[in-house]
Amino acid sequence: MNGTTSTAGAAAAAASSWEDLVTTALLGTDRRPPANGGSGRQAPLALLDEAAVATVRRRAGLRPARVARRPERAPEDPRPVLPAAAARRLATLLADRSGGGTGGRRGSSPDLMELLPQWLAAANAHGYAAPPQALPALLDAARGRTDLRPAALEFAGPRALWLARLNADWRFALRATPGGGAALPDPGDAEAVLRLWQEGLFAERVALLGALRAGTPELARELLASTWSTERAEDRLMFLDSLRTGLSAADEAFLEQALADRSRNVRATAAELLSALPASALAARMAVRAAACVALDRTGDAPAIAVEAPLECDSGMERDGVAATPPAGRGERSWWLGQLVEAAPLGVWRDRLGGRTAREIVALPVTDGWQGELHAAWCRAAVRQRDAEWSRALLGSPSAPEAGGPGAVSLAERAKLLAALEPAERAAWVAGFIATHGLSEAFQLLGVCAVPWAAPLGRAVVDALNIARDAGSYPWSFSGVMGLTERCLEPAEAGRLEALLAIPDEREDAAPGAGGYWAEAFQRLVTTLRLRAEMARELAPVSPSGGAARGGVREHGSQAGRESGGGVPEDTGPRSPQPPAQPPDAAG
């Protein structure tokens, strides 16, 4: 008993001593000298000596743990090996973790971390396997930036999941991968599919439903219907959202039943999906309600649109997804009107408004100040129904004065409408907008344009930047657009930008030193474009003769917003030791 008490007391004394040392280190030896500092010794040295002794004492007091079971071998990655030059480039990109976020002058050097998303997209397009030794750094990068995760995990492949099970810092990879990397049964194996659906974890069931929906949507719907009444409300909402993939008229009966669900969120989602089916019964009901509120007024000198908002939100409207209570600061009647028009098929308005086309309808004046509300609802309907004709009509001409704002359609709504157009048409509209209105309001419009930018759009952006430089503005006023340009401009444009590298003669009214800053910014742009071209050449498959395949590869990426970084740090707490990328006997 005395021995036990003595041991416990020694442990308590050691712990207390360690806490005292930590407190002294935090406060500083000037304010709190070490308790056992020897005579004539410098206090900092005495503190370090005490810390060294205490560390040995703490380690010696730890009991040995059980021997852990040897991990299983890492799975095979059958994809082709990354070319050596591209592997070296990846290591360089991953080593540059600063991300250019110093907030000061950026200089003329490219921001390598911001090029990593494009590199990953191109590598994935070629189907390369990630080098095993790069996996820890790749997972660290994806851990710190959520925007990197989809492409990084696709490139990392099955070994990333194997590593994630060994290191808690990388567990996000298991959460981000449907089913945590578990193999899904073949859709033709009905018994295995049913067993996983009834017995699997939630993530596995979501992955199964998504996989089935992509290939056999009717099977996924039947599976969901078989357990619908027993699912939790939050799970029903997640499962229902999977029906967006392959949504068709065959889903209408199931969605109509979901309109009577106990959960308000489930009912709202079901109504939204039904309204995206213009031939659905819900869409027809909404069309009747919306048409009763909007009519053609012929009493004036010229035709106009008259609006009479609903006087109440009845139970039928609520069942069909209309939220009765408006948000703060919003009138009830305008709130109900917007929801009805948004959910009504756009095809109803041609007959209702005199056989006019979408462009002619949008051009009609709207009485009593209802234009903003009506046009905003039509915008949401065009986006939901992916209607290109109405999107063009609501966008209008990019050179029109109202396109630059405020206008009836906001820039945020225009950005969503642009997404319904083909990439070439989208780029041409934004190029026309920039040529007329400049770059100050163009950032969110550029964010929906395909990468790399089409030639007319790239020229419009560069010309607008050049105009801003000649006006004597500081380049950091356009830093967001310049960053997008570095990542999205076609690399072949680098040669055309040589003339912009010289420091221009500064006007008397220009900001001091602006010319030098602009020359530096354009130098960084040219250097980045050339680096992107080099990256594309390095990733080009090697031909049988030993050289790069002809033509190389165009850079890949769907939207500039996806390429532009801005990742969200997940957590910055203490990190556990990382296992090696290839433990002994685990490679393969």
Coordinates of C-alpha atoms in Angstrom, one line a residue:
M1 CA 0.0 0.0 0.0
N2 CA 2.8 2.4 0.9
G3 CA 4.6 1.5 -2.3
T4 CA 1.4 2.3 -4.3
T5 CA 1.0 5.6 -2.5
S6 CA 4.6 6.5 -3.1
T7 CA 4.3 5.7 -6.8
A8 CA 1.1 7.7 -7.1
G9 CA 2.7 10.6 -5.3
A10 CA 5.8 10.5 -7.5
A11 CA 3.5 10.5 -10.6
A12 CA 1.6 13.5 -9.2
A13 CA 4.8 15.3 -8.5
A14 CA 6.1 14.7 -12.0
A15 CA 2.9 15.9 -13.5
S16 CA 2.9 19.0 -11.4
S17 CA 6.5 19.6 -12.3
W18 CA 5.7 19.3 -16.0
E19 CA 2.8 21.8 -15.7
D20 CA 5.1 24.2 -13.8
L21 CA 7.7 24.0 -16.6
V22 CA 5.0 24.6 -19.3
T23 CA 3.7 27.6 -17.3
T24 CA 7.2 29.0 -16.9
A25 CA 7.9 28.6 -20.6
L26 CA 4.7 30.4 -21.5
L27 CA 5.2 33.3 -19.1
G28 CA 9.0 33.6 -19.7
T29 CA 11.9 33.1 -17.3
D30 CA 12.1 36.8 -16.6
R31 CA 8.6 36.8 -15.1
R32 CA 8.8 33.3 -13.5
P33 CA 12.2 31.9 -12.9
P34 CA 12.6 28.1 -12.9
A35 CA 11.9 26.6 -9.5
N36 CA 15.1 24.5 -9.4
G37 CA 17.4 26.9 -11.3
G38 CA 21.0 26.3 -10.1
S39 CA 23.0 29.2 -8.7
G40 CA 24.9 31.2 -11.3
R41 CA 23.1 29.4 -14.3
Q42 CA 21.2 31.4 -16.9
A43 CA 17.4 30.9 -16.3
P44 CA 16.6 29.8 -19.9
L45 CA 19.3 27.1 -19.8
A46 CA 18.1 25.9 -16.5
L47 CA 14.5 25.6 -17.8
L48 CA 15.6 23.6 -20.8
D49 CA 17.7 21.3 -18.6
E50 CA 14.7 20.7 -16.3
A51 CA 12.5 20.1 -19.3
A52 CA 14.9 17.5 -20.7
V53 CA 15.0 15.6 -17.4
A54 CA 11.2 15.8 -17.0
T55 CA 10.7 14.5 -20.6
V56 CA 12.9 11.4 -19.9
R57 CA 11.1 10.8 -16.7
R58 CA 7.7 11.0 -18.4
R59 CA 8.7 8.6 -21.2
A60 CA 10.3 6.2 -18.7
G61 CA 7.0 6.1 -16.8
L62 CA 5.0 4.9 -19.8
R63 CA 4.0 1.3 -19.8
P64 CA 4.7 -0.6 -23.1
A65 CA 1.6 -1.0 -25.3
R66 CA 0.5 -4.3 -26.9
V67 CA 2.0 -5.0 -30.2
A68 CA -0.4 -3.9 -32.9
R69 CA -1.6 -6.2 -35.6
R70 CA 0.4 -5.7 -38.8
P71 CA -1.7 -3.7 -41.3
E72 CA -2.9 -5.4 -44.5
R73 CA -1.1 -4.7 -47.7
A74 CA -2.1 -1.6 -49.6
P75 CA -4.4 -2.4 -52.5
E76 CA -3.2 -2.4 -56.1
D77 CA -3.7 0.7 -58.3
P78 CA -4.0 -0.6 -61.9
R79 CA -3.8 2.9 -63.5
P80 CA -0.8 3.9 -65.6
V81 CA 2.2 5.4 -63.8
L82 CA 2.6 9.1 -63.8
P83 CA 5.4 10.4 -66.2
A84 CA 8.6 11.2 -64.3
A85 CA 8.5 15.0 -65.2
A86 CA 4.9 15.2 -64.1
A87 CA 5.7 13.5 -60.8
R88 CA 8.5 16.0 -60.1
R89 CA 6.0 18.8 -60.9
L90 CA 3.5 17.4 -58.5
A91 CA 6.1 17.3 -55.7
T92 CA 6.9 21.0 -56.4
L93 CA 3.2 22.0 -56.4
L94 CA 2.6 20.1 -53.1
A95 CA 5.7 21.6 -51.5
D96 CA 4.4 25.2 -52.1
R97 CA 1.8 25.2 -49.3
S98 CA 1.8 29.0 -48.7
G99 CA -1.0 29.5 -51.3
G100 CA 0.0 33.1 -51.8
G101 CA -2.1 34.2 -48.8
T102 CA 0.4 36.6 -47.3
G103 CA -1.8 39.6 -48.0
G104 CA 1.2 41.6 -49.3
R105 CA 2.7 42.2 -52.7
R106 CA 2.6 38.9 -54.6
G107 CA 5.6 39.6 -56.9
S108 CA 6.0 38.0 -60.4
S109 CA 6.2 34.4 -59.3
P110 CA 3.3 32.0 -60.0
D111 CA 1.2 30.8 -57.2
L112 CA 1.9 27.1 -57.4
M113 CA -0.8 26.0 -54.9
E114 CA -3.5 27.6 -57.0
L115 CA -2.3 25.6 -60.1
L116 CA -2.7 22.3 -58.2
P117 CA -6.5 22.0 -59.0
Q118 CA -5.8 22.3 -62.8
W119 CA -2.9 19.8 -62.5
L120 CA -5.1 17.3 -60.7
A121 CA -7.9 17.7 -63.2
A122 CA -5.6 17.0 -66.1
A123 CA -3.9 14.1 -64.4
N124 CA -7.4 12.6 -63.7
A125 CA -8.4 13.1 -67.3
H126 CA -5.4 11.0 -68.4
G127 CA -6.2 8.3 -65.8
Y128 CA -2.8 8.4 -64.1
A129 CA -2.1 6.8 -60.7
A130 CA -0.7 8.9 -57.9
P131 CA 3.0 8.2 -56.9
P132 CA 2.9 6.4 -53.6
Q133 CA 5.5 8.7 -52.0
A134 CA 3.3 11.7 -52.9
L135 CA 0.2 10.5 -51.1
P136 CA 0.9 11.9 -47.6
A137 CA 1.5 15.4 -49.0
L138 CA -1.5 15.1 -51.3
L139 CA -3.8 14.1 -48.4
D140 CA -2.4 16.9 -46.3
A141 CA -3.2 19.4 -49.1
A142 CA -6.8 18.0 -49.5
R143 CA -7.2 18.1 -45.7
G144 CA -6.5 21.9 -45.6
R145 CA -8.5 22.8 -48.7
T146 CA -12.0 21.3 -49.2
D147 CA -12.1 22.4 -52.8
L148 CA -9.2 20.1 -53.6
R149 CA -10.8 17.0 -52.2
P150 CA -12.8 15.5 -55.0
A151 CA -10.0 15.7 -57.6
A152 CA -7.3 14.9 -55.0
L153 CA -9.1 11.7 -53.8
E154 CA -9.8 10.6 -57.4
F155 CA -6.2 10.9 -58.2
A156 CA -5.0 9.4 -55.0
G157 CA -7.1 6.3 -55.7
P158 CA -7.6 3.3 -53.4
R159 CA -4.4 3.7 -51.5
A160 CA -5.6 7.0 -50.1
L161 CA -8.4 5.2 -48.3
W162 CA -6.0 2.6 -47.1
L163 CA -3.8 5.4 -45.6
A164 CA -6.8 7.2 -44.2
R165 CA -7.7 4.2 -42.0
L166 CA -4.2 4.5 -40.4
N167 CA -4.1 8.2 -39.7
A168 CA -6.9 10.1 -38.0
D169 CA -5.9 13.3 -39.8
W170 CA -6.9 11.9 -43.1
R171 CA -10.3 10.4 -42.1
F172 CA -12.0 13.0 -44.2
A173 CA -11.1 10.8 -47.2
L174 CA -13.4 8.1 -45.8
R175 CA -16.2 10.6 -45.2
A176 CA -15.8 12.2 -48.6
T177 CA -15.9 8.8 -50.4
P178 CA -19.4 7.3 -50.6
G179 CA -19.3 4.1 -48.6
G180 CA -15.8 4.8 -47.3
G181 CA -14.4 2.9 -50.3
A182 CA -16.4 -0.2 -49.8
A183 CA -17.0 -2.2 -52.9
L184 CA -20.6 -2.0 -54.1
P185 CA -22.4 -5.1 -55.4
D186 CA -23.2 -5.6 -59.0
P187 CA -26.6 -4.1 -59.9
G188 CA -27.6 -7.5 -61.4
D189 CA -27.0 -9.3 -58.1
A190 CA -30.4 -8.6 -56.6
E191 CA -29.7 -10.5 -53.4
A192 CA -26.5 -8.6 -52.6
V193 CA -28.1 -5.2 -53.5
L194 CA -31.0 -5.9 -51.2
R195 CA -28.8 -7.1 -48.4
L196 CA -26.6 -4.0 -48.5
W197 CA -29.6 -1.7 -48.7
Q198 CA -31.2 -3.3 -45.6
E199 CA -28.1 -3.9 -43.5
G200 CA -25.5 -1.5 -44.8
L201 CA -24.2 1.7 -43.1
F202 CA -25.9 5.0 -44.1
A203 CA -22.9 6.1 -46.2
E204 CA -22.9 2.7 -48.0
R205 CA -26.7 2.9 -48.7
V206 CA -26.2 6.5 -50.1
A207 CA -23.4 5.2 -52.3
L208 CA -25.5 2.3 -53.5
L209 CA -28.5 4.5 -54.3
G210 CA -26.3 6.9 -56.2
A211 CA -24.7 4.1 -58.2
L212 CA -28.0 2.5 -59.0
R213 CA -29.6 5.8 -59.9
A214 CA -26.9 6.5 -62.5
G215 CA -27.4 3.2 -64.3
T216 CA -30.8 1.8 -63.4
P217 CA -32.9 4.7 -62.0
E218 CA -36.1 2.6 -61.7
L219 CA -34.3 0.0 -59.5
A220 CA -33.0 2.8 -57.2
R221 CA -36.5 4.2 -56.9
E222 CA -38.1 0.8 -56.1
L223 CA -35.4 0.1 -53.5
L224 CA -36.1 3.5 -51.8
A225 CA -39.8 3.0 -51.9
S226 CA -39.5 -0.4 -50.2
T227 CA -38.1 1.1 -46.9
W228 CA -39.4 4.7 -47.2
S229 CA -41.8 4.6 -44.4
T230 CA -39.3 3.3 -41.9
E231 CA -36.4 5.7 -42.7
R232 CA -35.5 8.7 -40.5
A233 CA -36.6 12.1 -41.7
E234 CA -33.0 13.3 -42.3
D235 CA -32.2 10.1 -44.2
R236 CA -35.3 10.4 -46.3
L237 CA -34.2 13.9 -47.3
M238 CA -30.7 12.7 -48.4
F239 CA -32.2 9.7 -50.2
L240 CA -34.7 11.9 -52.0
D241 CA -32.0 14.2 -53.2
S242 CA -30.4 11.4 -55.1
L243 CA -33.4 11.3 -57.4
R244 CA -32.1 14.5 -59.1
T245 CA -29.9 12.2 -61.1
G246 CA -31.9 10.8 -64.0
L247 CA -35.1 12.6 -62.9
S248 CA -38.0 11.6 -65.2
A249 CA -41.7 11.3 -65.4
A250 CA -41.4 7.8 -64.0
D251 CA -40.5 9.3 -60.6
E252 CA -43.7 11.4 -60.4
A253 CA -45.9 8.9 -58.6
F254 CA -43.3 8.4 -55.8
L255 CA -42.7 12.1 -55.5
E256 CA -46.4 12.8 -55.3
Q257 CA -46.6 10.5 -52.3
A258 CA -43.6 12.3 -50.7
L259 CA -45.7 15.5 -50.8
A260 CA -47.6 14.1 -47.8
D261 CA -44.4 13.4 -45.9
R262 CA -44.2 14.3 -42.2
S263 CA -41.1 16.3 -42.7
R264 CA -41.5 19.8 -44.2
N265 CA -38.0 19.7 -45.8
V266 CA -38.9 16.4 -47.5
R267 CA -42.1 17.9 -48.8
A268 CA -40.3 20.9 -50.1
T269 CA -37.7 18.9 -51.9
A270 CA -40.3 16.6 -53.5
A271 CA -42.2 19.7 -54.7
E272 CA -39.0 21.2 -56.2
L273 CA -38.3 18.0 -58.1
L274 CA -41.8 17.7 -59.4
S275 CA -41.8 21.3 -60.6
A276 CA -38.7 20.5 -62.6
L277 CA -40.9 18.1 -64.6
P278 CA -43.0 20.4 -66.7
A279 CA -45.5 17.7 -67.5
S280 CA -46.1 16.7 -63.9
A281 CA -49.5 17.1 -62.2
L282 CA -47.9 19.5 -59.6
A283 CA -46.5 21.6 -62.4
A284 CA -50.0 21.8 -63.9
R285 CA -51.5 22.8 -60.6
M286 CA -48.9 25.5 -60.2
A287 CA -49.5 26.7 -63.7
V288 CA -53.2 27.3 -63.0
R289 CA -52.4 29.2 -59.8
A290 CA -49.6 31.3 -61.4
A291 CA -51.7 32.1 -64.5
A292 CA -54.5 33.4 -62.2
C293 CA -52.0 35.9 -60.9
V294 CA -50.5 37.1 -64.1
A295 CA -52.4 38.4 -67.1
L296 CA -52.1 40.7 -70.2
D297 CA -53.4 44.2 -69.6
R298 CA -54.6 45.8 -72.9
T299 CA -56.3 48.8 -71.4
G300 CA -53.3 51.2 -71.8
D301 CA -51.6 52.6 -74.9
A302 CA -49.4 49.5 -75.2
P303 CA -49.8 45.9 -73.8
A304 CA -48.4 45.3 -70.4
I305 CA -48.4 42.6 -67.8
A306 CA -50.7 43.0 -64.8
V307 CA -50.0 41.1 -61.6
E308 CA -52.5 40.3 -58.8
A309 CA -50.6 38.4 -56.1
P310 CA -52.4 35.6 -54.1
L311 CA -54.5 36.8 -51.2
E312 CA -53.8 33.7 -49.1
C313 CA -51.8 30.5 -49.0
D314 CA -54.3 27.7 -48.8
S315 CA -53.6 24.1 -47.7
G316 CA -53.4 22.9 -51.3
M317 CA -50.6 25.4 -52.0
E318 CA -48.8 24.3 -48.8
R319 CA -49.0 20.7 -49.8
D320 CA -47.5 21.5 -53.2
G321 CA -44.4 23.1 -51.5
V322 CA -45.4 26.7 -51.1
A323 CA -43.9 28.0 -47.8
A324 CA -46.6 30.0 -46.0
T325 CA -44.3 32.2 -43.8
P326 CA -42.1 34.6 -45.6
P327 CA -38.6 35.5 -44.4
A328 CA -38.1 38.7 -42.4
G329 CA -38.7 41.8 -44.4
R330 CA -40.6 40.1 -47.2
G331 CA -44.3 40.7 -47.9
E332 CA -46.5 37.6 -47.8
R333 CA -48.2 38.1 -51.1
S334 CA -45.0 38.7 -53.1
W335 CA -43.5 35.7 -51.3
W336 CA -46.3 33.5 -52.4
L337 CA -46.4 34.9 -55.9
G338 CA -42.7 34.2 -56.4
Q339 CA -43.0 30.6 -55.4
L340 CA -46.0 30.0 -57.7
V341 CA -44.3 31.5 -60.8
E342 CA -41.1 29.7 -60.0
A343 CA -42.8 26.3 -59.9
A344 CA -45.0 26.9 -63.0
P345 CA -43.8 25.5 -66.4
L346 CA -42.4 28.3 -68.5
G347 CA -44.4 27.0 -71.5
V348 CA -47.6 28.2 -69.9
W349 CA -46.8 31.9 -70.5
R350 CA -46.8 31.8 -74.3
D351 CA -50.6 31.0 -74.3
R352 CA -51.3 33.2 -71.3
L353 CA -49.6 36.3 -72.7
G354 CA -50.9 36.4 -76.3
G355 CA -48.7 33.8 -78.0
R356 CA -45.5 35.9 -77.5
T357 CA -42.0 34.4 -77.4
A358 CA -40.0 34.4 -74.2
R359 CA -38.0 37.4 -75.4
E360 CA -41.2 39.4 -76.2
I361 CA -42.7 38.5 -72.9
V362 CA -39.7 39.7 -71.0
A363 CA -39.7 43.0 -72.9
L364 CA -43.3 43.8 -71.8
P365 CA -43.7 46.4 -69.1
V366 CA -45.1 45.1 -65.8
T367 CA -47.6 47.3 -63.9
D368 CA -47.5 48.4 -60.3
G369 CA -43.8 47.7 -59.6
W370 CA -44.1 44.0 -59.9
Q371 CA -41.4 43.6 -62.6
G372 CA -38.5 42.7 -60.2
E373 CA -40.5 40.1 -58.4
L374 CA -41.9 38.5 -61.6
H375 CA -38.6 38.5 -63.5
A376 CA -36.7 37.1 -60.5
A377 CA -39.2 34.2 -60.3
W378 CA -38.9 33.6 -64.0
C379 CA -35.1 33.4 -63.5
R380 CA -35.4 30.8 -60.9
A381 CA -37.8 28.8 -63.1
A382 CA -35.5 29.0 -66.1
V383 CA -32.6 27.7 -63.9
R384 CA -34.6 24.9 -62.4
Q385 CA -36.1 23.8 -65.8
R386 CA -32.8 24.4 -67.6
D387 CA -34.6 26.4 -70.3
A388 CA -32.1 28.0 -72.6
E389 CA -34.6 30.1 -74.5
W390 CA -35.9 31.8 -71.3
S391 CA -32.4 32.1 -70.0
R392 CA -31.4 34.1 -73.1
A393 CA -34.4 36.3 -72.9
L394 CA -33.9 37.1 -69.2
L395 CA -30.2 37.7 -69.8
G396 CA -30.9 40.2 -72.6
S397 CA -28.1 41.9 -74.5
P398 CA -24.7 42.0 -72.7
S399 CA -24.3 45.6 -74.0
A400 CA -27.6 46.8 -72.7
P401 CA -27.2 49.5 -69.9
E402 CA -29.4 47.4 -67.5
A403 CA -27.1 44.4 -67.9
G404 CA -24.5 46.2 -65.7
G405 CA -27.1 46.6 -62.9
P406 CA -29.3 47.2 -61.1
G407 CA -31.9 46.2 -63.7
A408 CA -34.7 43.7 -63.1
V409 CA -32.3 40.7 -63.1
S410 CA -29.3 40.9 -60.7
L411 CA -25.8 39.8 -61.6
A412 CA -26.1 36.8 -59.3
E413 CA -29.2 35.7 -61.2
R414 CA -27.5 36.3 -64.6
A415 CA -24.6 34.1 -63.5
K416 CA -27.1 31.3 -62.8
L417 CA -28.9 31.9 -66.1
L418 CA -25.6 31.7 -68.0
A419 CA -25.1 28.1 -66.7
A420 CA -28.1 27.0 -68.8
L421 CA -26.3 28.0 -72.1
E422 CA -23.6 26.2 -74.0
P423 CA -20.0 27.1 -73.1
A424 CA -19.3 29.0 -76.3
E425 CA -22.5 31.1 -76.0
R426 CA -21.8 31.7 -72.3
A427 CA -18.3 32.9 -73.0
A428 CA -19.5 35.2 -75.8
W429 CA -22.1 36.8 -73.6
V430 CA -19.6 37.5 -70.8
A431 CA -17.1 38.8 -73.3
G432 CA -19.7 41.3 -74.6
F433 CA -20.5 42.3 -71.0
I434 CA -16.9 43.0 -70.2
A435 CA -16.4 45.0 -73.4
T436 CA -19.3 47.3 -72.4
H437 CA -19.2 47.4 -68.6
G438 CA -15.6 46.5 -67.7
L439 CA -14.4 44.2 -65.1
S440 CA -15.7 45.7 -61.8
E441 CA -18.9 43.6 -61.9
A442 CA -17.7 40.6 -64.0
F443 CA -16.0 38.4 -61.4
Q444 CA -19.0 36.2 -60.6
L445 CA -19.9 36.0 -64.3
L446 CA -16.4 34.7 -65.1
G447 CA -16.8 32.1 -62.5
V448 CA -19.4 30.1 -64.5
C449 CA -17.3 30.1 -67.8
A450 CA -15.6 26.9 -69.0
V451 CA -11.9 26.6 -68.5
P452 CA -9.7 27.4 -70.4
W453 CA -11.5 30.6 -71.6
A454 CA -12.6 30.8 -75.2
A455 CA -10.4 33.1 -77.2
P456 CA -13.0 36.0 -77.4
L457 CA -13.5 36.0 -73.7
G458 CA -9.7 35.8 -73.0
R459 CA -9.1 38.8 -75.3
A460 CA -11.9 40.8 -73.6
V461 CA -10.5 40.2 -70.2
V462 CA -6.9 41.1 -71.2
D463 CA -8.1 44.2 -73.0
A464 CA -10.1 45.3 -70.0
L465 CA -7.0 44.8 -67.7
N466 CA -4.9 46.8 -70.2
I467 CA -7.5 49.6 -70.1
A468 CA -7.4 49.6 -66.3
R469 CA -3.6 49.8 -66.4
D470 CA -3.7 52.8 -68.8
A471 CA -6.2 54.5 -66.4
G472 CA -3.6 54.4 -63.7
S473 CA -5.5 52.2 -61.2
Y474 CA -3.7 49.9 -58.8
P475 CA -3.7 46.3 -60.0
W476 CA -4.8 44.9 -56.7
S477 CA -8.2 46.5 -57.4
F478 CA -8.5 43.7 -60.0
S479 CA -6.6 41.0 -58.0
G480 CA -9.6 38.6 -58.1
V481 CA -10.0 38.8 -61.9
M482 CA -6.2 38.7 -62.4
G483 CA -6.1 35.5 -60.3
L484 CA -8.8 33.9 -62.4
T485 CA -7.0 35.0 -65.6
E486 CA -3.8 33.3 -64.4
R487 CA -5.7 30.0 -64.0
C488 CA -8.2 30.3 -66.9
L489 CA -6.7 32.1 -69.8
E490 CA -5.6 29.9 -72.7
P491 CA -1.8 29.4 -72.3
A492 CA -1.2 30.0 -76.0
E493 CA -2.1 33.7 -75.2
A494 CA 1.2 34.2 -73.4
G495 CA 3.0 35.4 -76.5
R496 CA 0.4 38.1 -77.2
L497 CA 1.0 39.5 -73.7
E498 CA 4.7 40.3 -74.1
A499 CA 3.9 43.9 -75.0
L500 CA 2.3 44.4 -71.5
L501 CA 5.5 43.5 -69.6
A502 CA 7.2 46.9 -69.9
I503 CA 6.5 49.6 -67.2
P504 CA 4.2 52.1 -68.8
D505 CA 4.7 55.9 -68.7
E506 CA 2.6 57.0 -65.7
R507 CA 0.0 59.7 -66.1
E508 CA 0.0 62.6 -63.7
D509 CA -3.2 61.6 -62.1
A510 CA -2.2 57.9 -61.8
A511 CA -1.6 56.2 -58.5
P512 CA 2.1 56.4 -57.5
G513 CA 4.0 53.4 -58.6
A514 CA 1.0 51.7 -60.3
G515 CA 2.9 51.2 -63.5
G516 CA 5.5 49.0 -61.8
Y517 CA 2.9 47.0 -60.0
W518 CA 1.0 46.4 -63.3
A519 CA 4.2 45.3 -65.1
E520 CA 4.9 42.9 -62.2
A521 CA 1.3 41.5 -62.4
F522 CA 1.5 40.9 -66.1
Q523 CA 4.9 39.3 -65.7
R524 CA 3.3 36.9 -63.2
L525 CA 0.5 36.2 -65.6
V526 CA 2.8 35.4 -68.5
T527 CA 5.0 33.2 -66.3
T528 CA 2.0 31.3 -65.0
L529 CA 0.6 30.7 -68.5
R530 CA 4.0 29.3 -69.7
L531 CA 4.1 27.1 -66.6
R532 CA 0.6 25.8 -67.3
A533 CA 1.7 25.0 -70.9
E534 CA 4.7 23.1 -69.5
M535 CA 2.5 21.2 -67.1
A536 CA 0.3 20.1 -69.9
R537 CA 3.3 18.8 -71.9
E538 CA 4.6 16.9 -68.9
L539 CA 1.3 15.2 -68.5
A540 CA 1.0 14.2 -72.1
P541 CA 1.1 10.4 -72.6
V542 CA 4.4 9.0 -73.8
S543 CA 4.3 7.6 -77.3
P544 CA 5.7 4.1 -78.1
S545 CA 8.7 5.9 -79.7
G546 CA 9.6 7.4 -76.3
G547 CA 8.4 11.0 -76.9
A548 CA 5.2 12.8 -75.8
A549 CA 2.1 12.0 -77.8
R550 CA 1.3 14.6 -80.4
G551 CA -1.0 17.3 -79.4
G552 CA -0.5 16.9 -75.7
V553 CA -3.6 17.7 -73.7
R554 CA -5.7 20.8 -73.3
E555 CA -6.1 21.8 -69.7
H556 CA -9.1 20.4 -67.9
G557 CA -11.6 21.9 -65.5
S558 CA -15.3 22.7 -65.7
Q559 CA -15.7 26.0 -64.0
A560 CA -13.4 28.8 -62.9
G561 CA -15.0 28.9 -59.5
R562 CA -14.0 25.3 -59.0
E563 CA -10.4 26.2 -60.0
S564 CA -10.1 29.4 -58.0
G565 CA -9.1 28.0 -54.6
G566 CA -10.5 29.5 -51.5
G567 CA -10.4 26.2 -49.7
V568 CA -11.8 26.1 -46.1
P569 CA -9.3 24.9 -43.5
E570 CA -10.8 22.0 -41.6
D571 CA -9.0 21.9 -38.3
T572 CA -5.6 22.9 -37.1
G573 CA -5.2 20.9 -33.9
P574 CA -2.2 18.7 -33.0
R575 CA -1.5 16.1 -35.6
S576 CA -0.7 12.5 -35.0
P577 CA 2.4 11.0 -36.6
Q578 CA 1.8 10.0 -40.2
P579 CA 2.5 6.5 -41.4
P580 CA 4.8 6.2 -44.4
A581 CA 3.2 6.1 -47.8
Q582 CA 4.5 2.5 -48.3
P583 CA 5.1 0.6 -45.1
P584 CA 7.3 -2.5 -45.4
D585 CA 5.5 -5.3 -47.3
A586 CA 2.5 -3.0 -47.9
A587 CA 3.3 -1.8 -51.4
G588 CA 1.5 -3.1 -54.3

